JSON list of C-alpha atoms in Angstrom, two decimals:
[
{"chain": "I", "resi": 9, "resn": "MET", "atom": "CA", "xyz": [0.00, 0.00, 0.00]},
{"chain": "I", "resi": 10, "resn": "ALA", "atom": "CA", "xyz": [1.09, 3.51, -0.75]},
{"chain": "I", "resi": 11, "resn": "THR", "atom": "CA", "xyz": [1.32, 6.36, 1.71]},
{"chain": "I", "resi": 12, "resn": "LEU", "atom": "CA", "xyz": [-0.04, 9.82, 0.90]},
{"chain": "I", "resi": 13, "resn": "THR", "atom": "CA", "xyz": [0.79, 12.94, 2.87]},
{"chain": "I", "resi": 14, "resn": "ILE", "atom": "CA", "xyz": [-1.51, 15.91, 2.61]},
{"chain": "I", "resi": 15, "resn": "LYS", "atom": "CA", "xyz": [-0.25, 19.23, 3.98]},
{"chain": "I", "resi": 16, "resn": "ASN", "atom": "CA", "xyz": [-1.92, 22.44, 5.10]},
{"chain": "I", "resi": 17, "resn": "ILE", "atom": "CA", "xyz": [-5.40, 21.02, 5.65]},
{"chain": "I", "resi": 18, "resn": "PRO", "atom": "CA", "xyz": [-7.62, 23.74, 7.16]},
{"chain": "I", "resi": 19, "resn": "GLU", "atom": "CA", "xyz": [-8.55, 22.96, 10.75]},
{"chain": "I", "resi": 20, "resn": "PRO", "atom": "CA", "xyz": [-12.33, 23.31, 10.15]},
{"chain": "I", "resi": 21, "resn": "LEU", "atom": "CA", "xyz": [-12.06, 20.63, 7.44]},
{"chain": "I", "resi": 22, "resn": "VAL", "atom": "CA", "xyz": [-10.18, 18.32, 9.77]},
{"chain": "I", "resi": 23, "resn": "ARG", "atom": "CA", "xyz": [-12.87, 18.80, 12.44]},
{"chain": "I", "resi": 24, "resn": "ARG", "atom": "CA", "xyz": [-15.66, 17.98, 9.95]},
{"chain": "I", "resi": 25, "resn": "LEU", "atom": "CA", "xyz": [-13.81, 14.90, 8.73]},
{"chain": "I", "resi": 26, "resn": "LYS", "atom": "CA", "xyz": [-13.29, 13.71, 12.28]},
{"chain": "I", "resi": 27, "resn": "GLN", "atom": "CA", "xyz": [-16.98, 14.25, 13.11]},
{"chain": "I", "resi": 28, "resn": "GLN", "atom": "CA", "xyz": [-18.06, 12.35, 9.99]},
{"chain": "I", "resi": 29, "resn": "ALA", "atom": "CA", "xyz": [-15.61, 9.54, 10.72]},
{"chain": "I", "resi": 30, "resn": "ALA", "atom": "CA", "xyz": [-16.95, 9.21, 14.28]},
{"chain": "I", "resi": 31, "resn": "ALA", "atom": "CA", "xyz": [-20.54, 9.15, 13.01]},
{"chain": "I", "resi": 32, "resn": "GLN", "atom": "CA", "xyz": [-19.60, 6.27, 10.69]},
{"chain": "I", "resi": 33, "resn": "HIS", "atom": "CA", "xyz": [-17.56, 4.48, 13.40]},
{"chain": "I", "resi": 34, "resn": "ARG", "atom": "CA", "xyz": [-14.45, 4.80, 11.24]},
{"chain": "I", "resi": 35, "resn": "SER", "atom": "CA", "xyz": [-10.97, 6.09, 11.73]},
{"chain": "I", "resi": 36, "resn": "LEU", "atom": "CA", "xyz": [-10.12, 9.42, 10.15]},
{"chain": "I", "resi": 37, "resn": "ASN", "atom": "CA", "xyz": [-7.78, 7.62, 7.76]},
{"chain": "I", "resi": 38, "resn": "PHE", "atom": "CA", "xyz": [-10.47, 5.16, 6.62]},
{"chain": "I", "resi": 39, "resn": "GLN", "atom": "CA", "xyz": [-13.00, 7.99, 6.22]},
{"chain": "I", "resi": 40, "resn": "VAL", "atom": "CA", "xyz": [-10.66, 9.92, 3.94]},
{"chain": "I", "resi": 41, "resn": "ILE", "atom": "CA", "xyz": [-9.90, 6.78, 1.92]},
{"chain": "I", "resi": 42, "resn": "SER", "atom": "CA", "xyz": [-13.64, 6.18, 1.53]},
{"chain": "I", "resi": 43, "resn": "TYR", "atom": "CA", "xyz": [-14.17, 9.71, 0.26]},
{"chain": "I", "resi": 44, "resn": "LEU", "atom": "CA", "xyz": [-11.29, 9.41, -2.18]},
{"chain": "I", "resi": 45, "resn": "GLU", "atom": "CA", "xyz": [-12.69, 6.14, -3.52]},
{"chain": "I", "resi": 46, "resn": "GLN", "atom": "CA", "xyz": [-16.15, 7.63, -3.95]},
{"chain": "I", "resi": 47, "resn": "MET", "atom": "CA", "xyz": [-14.83, 10.69, -5.79]},
{"chain": "I", "resi": 48, "resn": "THR", "atom": "CA", "xyz": [-12.64, 8.74, -8.17]},
{"chain": "I", "resi": 49, "resn": "GLN", "atom": "CA", "xyz": [-15.40, 6.30, -9.07]},
{"chain": "I", "resi": 50, "resn": "SER", "atom": "CA", "xyz": [-18.09, 8.91, -9.69]},
{"chain": "I", "resi": 51, "resn": "VAL", "atom": "CA", "xyz": [-19.42, 9.37, -13.20]},
{"chain": "I", "resi": 52, "resn": "PRO", "atom": "CA", "xyz": [-19.69, 12.90, -14.60]},
{"chain": "I", "resi": 53, "resn": "VAL", "atom": "CA", "xyz": [-23.26, 14.06, -15.18]},
{"chain": "I", "resi": 54, "resn": "ASP", "atom": "CA", "xyz": [-24.24, 15.25, -18.67]},
{"chain": "I", "resi": 55, "resn": "ALA", "atom": "CA", "xyz": [-26.67, 18.06, -17.83]},
{"chain": "I", "resi": 56, "resn": "ASP", "atom": "CA", "xyz": [-28.30, 18.08, -21.29]},
{"chain": "I", "resi": 57, "resn": "THR", "atom": "CA", "xyz": [-29.03, 14.34, -21.17]},
{"chain": "I", "resi": 58, "resn": "LEU", "atom": "CA", "xyz": [-30.36, 14.59, -17.63]},
{"chain": "I", "resi": 59, "resn": "LEU", "atom": "CA", "xyz": [-32.64, 17.51, -18.55]},
{"chain": "I", "resi": 60, "resn": "ALA", "atom": "CA", "xyz": [-33.94, 15.70, -21.65]},
{"chain": "I", "resi": 61, "resn": "ARG", "atom": "CA", "xyz": [-34.71, 12.63, -19.54]},
{"chain": "I", "resi": 62, "resn": "ALA", "atom": "CA", "xyz": [-36.53, 14.71, -16.94]},
{"chain": "I", "resi": 63, "resn": "ARG", "atom": "CA", "xyz": [-38.63, 16.40, -19.63]},
{"chain": "I", "resi": 64, "resn": "ALA", "atom": "CA", "xyz": [-39.45, 13.01, -21.18]},
{"chain": "I", "resi": 65, "resn": "ILE", "atom": "CA", "xyz": [-40.78, 11.52, -17.96]},
{"chain": "I", "resi": 66, "resn": "ARG", "atom": "CA", "xyz": [-42.55, 14.65, -16.68]},
{"chain": "I", "resi": 67, "resn": "GLN", "atom": "CA", "xyz": [-46.31, 14.28, -16.98]},
{"chain": "I", "resi": 68, "resn": "THR", "atom": "CA", "xyz": [-48.81, 17.10, -17.16]},
{"chain": "I", "resi": 69, "resn": "PRO", "atom": "CA", "xyz": [-52.42, 16.11, -16.49]},
{"chain": "I", "resi": 70, "resn": "LYS", "atom": "CA", "xyz": [-54.50, 16.29, -19.69]},
{"chain": "I", "resi": 71, "resn": "GLY", "atom": "CA", "xyz": [-56.76, 19.30, -19.95]},
{"chain": "I", "resi": 72, "resn": "MET", "atom": "CA", "xyz": [-54.99, 21.06, -17.07]},
{"chain": "I", "resi": 73, "resn": "LYS", "atom": "CA", "xyz": [-52.59, 23.91, -17.55]},
{"chain": "I", "resi": 74, "resn": "LEU", "atom": "CA", "xyz": [-50.30, 24.25, -14.57]},
{"chain": "I", "resi": 75, "resn": "THR", "atom": "CA", "xyz": [-49.91, 27.83, -13.52]},
{"chain": "I", "resi": 76, "resn": "ASP", "atom": "CA", "xyz": [-48.42, 29.41, -10.41]},
{"chain": "I", "resi": 77, "resn": "ARG", "atom": "CA", "xyz": [-51.93, 30.26, -9.23]},
{"chain": "I", "resi": 78, "resn": "LEU", "atom": "CA", "xyz": [-53.15, 26.67, -9.63]},
{"chain": "I", "resi": 79, "resn": "LEU", "atom": "CA", "xyz": [-50.09, 25.23, -7.93]},
{"chain": "I", "resi": 80, "resn": "ASN", "atom": "CA", "xyz": [-50.53, 27.59, -4.98]},
{"chain": "I", "resi": 81, "resn": "GLU", "atom": "CA", "xyz": [-54.21, 26.61, -4.70]},
{"chain": "I", "resi": 82, "resn": "LEU", "atom": "CA", "xyz": [-53.30, 22.92, -4.74]},
{"chain": "I", "resi": 83, "resn": "LYS", "atom": "CA", "xyz": [-50.70, 23.47, -2.03]},
{"chain": "I", "resi": 84, "resn": "VAL", "atom": "CA", "xyz": [-53.25, 25.17, 0.21]},
{"chain": "I", "resi": 85, "resn": "VAL", "atom": "CA", "xyz": [-55.77, 22.33, -0.33]},
{"chain": "I", "resi": 86, "resn": "GLY", "atom": "CA", "xyz": [-53.08, 19.76, 0.47]},
{"chain": "I", "resi": 87, "resn": "ARG", "atom": "CA", "xyz": [-52.36, 21.47, 3.81]},
{"chain": "I", "resi": 88, "resn": "SER", "atom": "CA", "xyz": [-55.97, 21.47, 5.03]}
]
């Protein structure tokens, strides 16, 4: 296994990492390794493709035009 040294880490970041590690019952070292693994395995998001997919699956009820006024009325009814 390789060793990596990271210098000049801001103290607030170290505190947050320690808190997150404790919440996960992990060592600080293992928490940082987990984050590095997650970030290097993530897939970039193509915003145009995501938006096209959202538009394709979005459904508007037939015969109903959604307006701000109608949405506000529906919200009020839903809270009663």
